[in-house]
Amino acid sequence: MLVVAGKIRLDPAQREKAVAASLDVMSDTREEPGCISYTFSADLADPAVFHIFEEWESQDALDAHFKTAHMATFQAAMGGFGIQEMTVQKYSGASAGPLVG
């Protein structure tokens, strides 16, 4: 399994535009084969920050995601968000389980 996590800092004046584009790409991506979870969330304390959290079954599934039309549309829209910082990391792991127990 792969986990993708990070944050995007953007122009707060573009927040609503970013929310709309994020909702669209989330909806389409969650239907992709190999997508376990895919979420953009707005930071509760900072309106300029969005957090990213994704889980993928494989690298092939993640690679296919980047070739989709909805991802191309989202990446084009990102140009209008006034992005000031973007830090995204990919993590791979052999197992996952409950935090406690």
PDB file of C-alpha atoms in Angstrom:
ATOM      1  CA  MET A   1       0.000   0.000   0.000  1.00  0.00           C
ATOM      2  CA  LEU A   2       1.076   3.568  -0.696  1.00  0.00           C
ATOM      3  CA  VAL A   3       0.107   6.650   1.298  1.00  0.00           C
ATOM      4  CA  VAL A   4       0.370  10.151  -0.138  1.00  0.00           C
ATOM      5  CA  ALA A   5       0.179  12.980   2.388  1.00  0.00           C
ATOM      6  CA  GLY A   6       0.976  16.654   2.383  1.00  0.00           C
ATOM      7  CA  LYS A   7      -0.235  20.210   2.390  1.00  0.00           C
ATOM      8  CA  ILE A   8      -0.879  23.008  -0.026  1.00  0.00           C
ATOM      9  CA  ARG A   9      -0.767  26.677   0.971  1.00  0.00           C
ATOM     10  CA  LEU A  10      -2.699  28.898  -1.407  1.00  0.00           C
ATOM     11  CA  ASP A  11      -4.091  32.391  -1.728  1.00  0.00           C
ATOM     12  CA  PRO A  12      -6.988  32.480   0.788  1.00  0.00           C
ATOM     13  CA  ALA A  13      -8.978  34.576  -1.701  1.00  0.00           C
ATOM     14  CA  GLN A  14      -8.963  31.506  -3.981  1.00  0.00           C
ATOM     15  CA  ARG A  15     -10.161  29.095  -1.273  1.00  0.00           C
ATOM     16  CA  GLU A  16     -13.697  28.598  -2.620  1.00  0.00           C
ATOM     17  CA  LYS A  17     -12.370  27.928  -6.117  1.00  0.00           C
ATOM     18  CA  ALA A  18      -9.936  25.378  -4.641  1.00  0.00           C
ATOM     19  CA  VAL A  19     -12.721  23.721  -2.628  1.00  0.00           C
ATOM     20  CA  ALA A  20     -14.884  23.298  -5.734  1.00  0.00           C
ATOM     21  CA  ALA A  21     -12.041  21.833  -7.814  1.00  0.00           C
ATOM     22  CA  SER A  22     -10.991  19.554  -4.946  1.00  0.00           C
ATOM     23  CA  LEU A  23     -14.525  18.194  -4.536  1.00  0.00           C
ATOM     24  CA  ASP A  24     -14.662  17.369  -8.252  1.00  0.00           C
ATOM     25  CA  VAL A  25     -11.325  15.563  -8.355  1.00  0.00           C
ATOM     26  CA  MET A  26     -12.074  13.728  -5.088  1.00  0.00           C
ATOM     27  CA  SER A  27     -15.359  12.383  -6.432  1.00  0.00           C
ATOM     28  CA  ASP A  28     -13.831  11.109  -9.676  1.00  0.00           C
ATOM     29  CA  THR A  29     -10.659   9.746  -8.093  1.00  0.00           C
ATOM     30  CA  ARG A  30     -12.513   7.735  -5.462  1.00  0.00           C
ATOM     31  CA  GLU A  31     -14.018   5.707  -8.327  1.00  0.00           C
ATOM     32  CA  GLU A  32     -10.608   4.743  -9.752  1.00  0.00           C
ATOM     33  CA  PRO A  33      -9.383   1.152  -9.471  1.00  0.00           C
ATOM     34  CA  GLY A  34      -6.779   0.875  -6.732  1.00  0.00           C
ATOM     35  CA  CYS A  35      -7.873   3.995  -4.847  1.00  0.00           C
ATOM     36  CA  ILE A  36      -8.496   3.148  -1.193  1.00  0.00           C
ATOM     37  CA  SER A  37      -9.038   6.733  -0.014  1.00  0.00           C
ATOM     38  CA  TYR A  38      -8.546  10.219  -1.437  1.00  0.00           C
ATOM     39  CA  THR A  39      -9.225  13.336   0.614  1.00  0.00           C
ATOM     40  CA  PHE A  40      -8.464  17.032   0.516  1.00  0.00           C
ATOM     41  CA  SER A  41      -9.352  18.790   3.756  1.00  0.00           C
ATOM     42  CA  ALA A  42      -9.252  22.445   4.654  1.00  0.00           C
ATOM     43  CA  ASP A  43      -7.215  23.361   7.719  1.00  0.00           C
ATOM     44  CA  LEU A  44      -9.528  24.461  10.534  1.00  0.00           C
ATOM     45  CA  ALA A  45      -7.128  27.141  11.797  1.00  0.00           C
ATOM     46  CA  ASP A  46      -5.640  28.451   8.539  1.00  0.00           C
ATOM     47  CA  PRO A  47      -7.920  29.161   5.542  1.00  0.00           C
ATOM     48  CA  ALA A  48      -4.903  29.191   3.219  1.00  0.00           C
ATOM     49  CA  VAL A  49      -3.987  25.539   3.923  1.00  0.00           C
ATOM     50  CA  PHE A  50      -5.377  22.314   2.492  1.00  0.00           C
ATOM     51  CA  HIS A  51      -4.216  18.879   3.613  1.00  0.00           C
ATOM     52  CA  ILE A  52      -3.954  15.897   1.289  1.00  0.00           C
ATOM     53  CA  PHE A  53      -4.349  12.264   2.304  1.00  0.00           C
ATOM     54  CA  GLU A  54      -4.503   9.387  -0.168  1.00  0.00           C
ATOM     55  CA  GLU A  55      -4.167   5.600   0.048  1.00  0.00           C
ATOM     56  CA  TRP A  56      -3.424   3.494  -3.032  1.00  0.00           C
ATOM     57  CA  GLU A  57      -3.234  -0.265  -3.537  1.00  0.00           C
ATOM     58  CA  SER A  58      -0.144   0.010  -5.762  1.00  0.00           C
ATOM     59  CA  GLN A  59       2.251   2.264  -7.622  1.00  0.00           C
ATOM     60  CA  ASP A  60       0.542   1.231 -10.871  1.00  0.00           C
ATOM     61  CA  ALA A  61      -2.795   2.537  -9.545  1.00  0.00           C
ATOM     62  CA  LEU A  62      -1.178   5.828  -8.512  1.00  0.00           C
ATOM     63  CA  ASP A  63       0.563   6.148 -11.885  1.00  0.00           C
ATOM     64  CA  ALA A  64      -2.758   5.565 -13.683  1.00  0.00           C
ATOM     65  CA  HIS A  65      -4.359   8.263 -11.528  1.00  0.00           C
ATOM     66  CA  PHE A  66      -1.941  10.880 -12.831  1.00  0.00           C
ATOM     67  CA  LYS A  67      -2.956  10.015 -16.416  1.00  0.00           C
ATOM     68  CA  THR A  68      -6.709  10.583 -15.929  1.00  0.00           C
ATOM     69  CA  ALA A  69      -8.637  13.424 -17.521  1.00  0.00           C
ATOM     70  CA  HIS A  70     -10.006  14.590 -14.164  1.00  0.00           C
ATOM     71  CA  MET A  71      -6.476  14.880 -12.757  1.00  0.00           C
ATOM     72  CA  ALA A  72      -5.387  16.915 -15.797  1.00  0.00           C
ATOM     73  CA  THR A  73      -8.377  19.217 -15.266  1.00  0.00           C
ATOM     74  CA  PHE A  74      -7.514  19.606 -11.583  1.00  0.00           C
ATOM     75  CA  GLN A  75      -3.838  20.315 -12.266  1.00  0.00           C
ATOM     76  CA  ALA A  76      -4.819  22.995 -14.785  1.00  0.00           C
ATOM     77  CA  ALA A  77      -7.175  24.577 -12.232  1.00  0.00           C
ATOM     78  CA  MET A  78      -4.412  24.638  -9.606  1.00  0.00           C
ATOM     79  CA  GLY A  79      -2.713  27.382 -11.612  1.00  0.00           C
ATOM     80  CA  GLY A  80      -5.472  29.734 -10.471  1.00  0.00           C
ATOM     81  CA  PHE A  81      -5.199  28.948  -6.745  1.00  0.00           C
ATOM     82  CA  GLY A  82      -2.202  31.198  -6.075  1.00  0.00           C
ATOM     83  CA  ILE A  83      -0.200  28.320  -4.640  1.00  0.00           C
ATOM     84  CA  GLN A  84       2.525  29.568  -2.305  1.00  0.00           C
ATOM     85  CA  GLU A  85       3.785  26.218  -0.996  1.00  0.00           C
ATOM     86  CA  MET A  86       3.173  22.573  -1.785  1.00  0.00           C
ATOM     87  CA  THR A  87       4.752  19.728   0.153  1.00  0.00           C
ATOM     88  CA  VAL A  88       3.572  16.225  -0.724  1.00  0.00           C
ATOM     89  CA  GLN A  89       5.275  12.969   0.269  1.00  0.00           C
ATOM     90  CA  LYS A  90       4.712   9.344  -0.767  1.00  0.00           C
ATOM     91  CA  TYR A  91       5.069   6.623   1.856  1.00  0.00           C
ATOM     92  CA  SER A  92       5.105   2.881   1.264  1.00  0.00           C
ATOM     93  CA  GLY A  93       4.474   0.240   3.879  1.00  0.00           C
ATOM     94  CA  ALA A  94       4.021  -3.470   4.125  1.00  0.00           C
ATOM     95  CA  SER A  95       1.299  -3.442   6.764  1.00  0.00           C
ATOM     96  CA  ALA A  96      -1.265  -1.272   8.467  1.00  0.00           C
ATOM     97  CA  GLY A  97      -3.361  -1.760  11.546  1.00  0.00           C
ATOM     98  CA  PRO A  98      -5.136  -0.013  14.390  1.00  0.00           C
ATOM     99  CA  LEU A  99      -3.214   2.601  16.332  1.00  0.00           C
ATOM    100  CA  VAL A 100      -4.205   1.072  19.655  1.00  0.00           C
ATOM    101  CA  GLY A 101      -4.802  -2.528  20.427  1.00  0.00           C
TER     102      GLY A 101
END
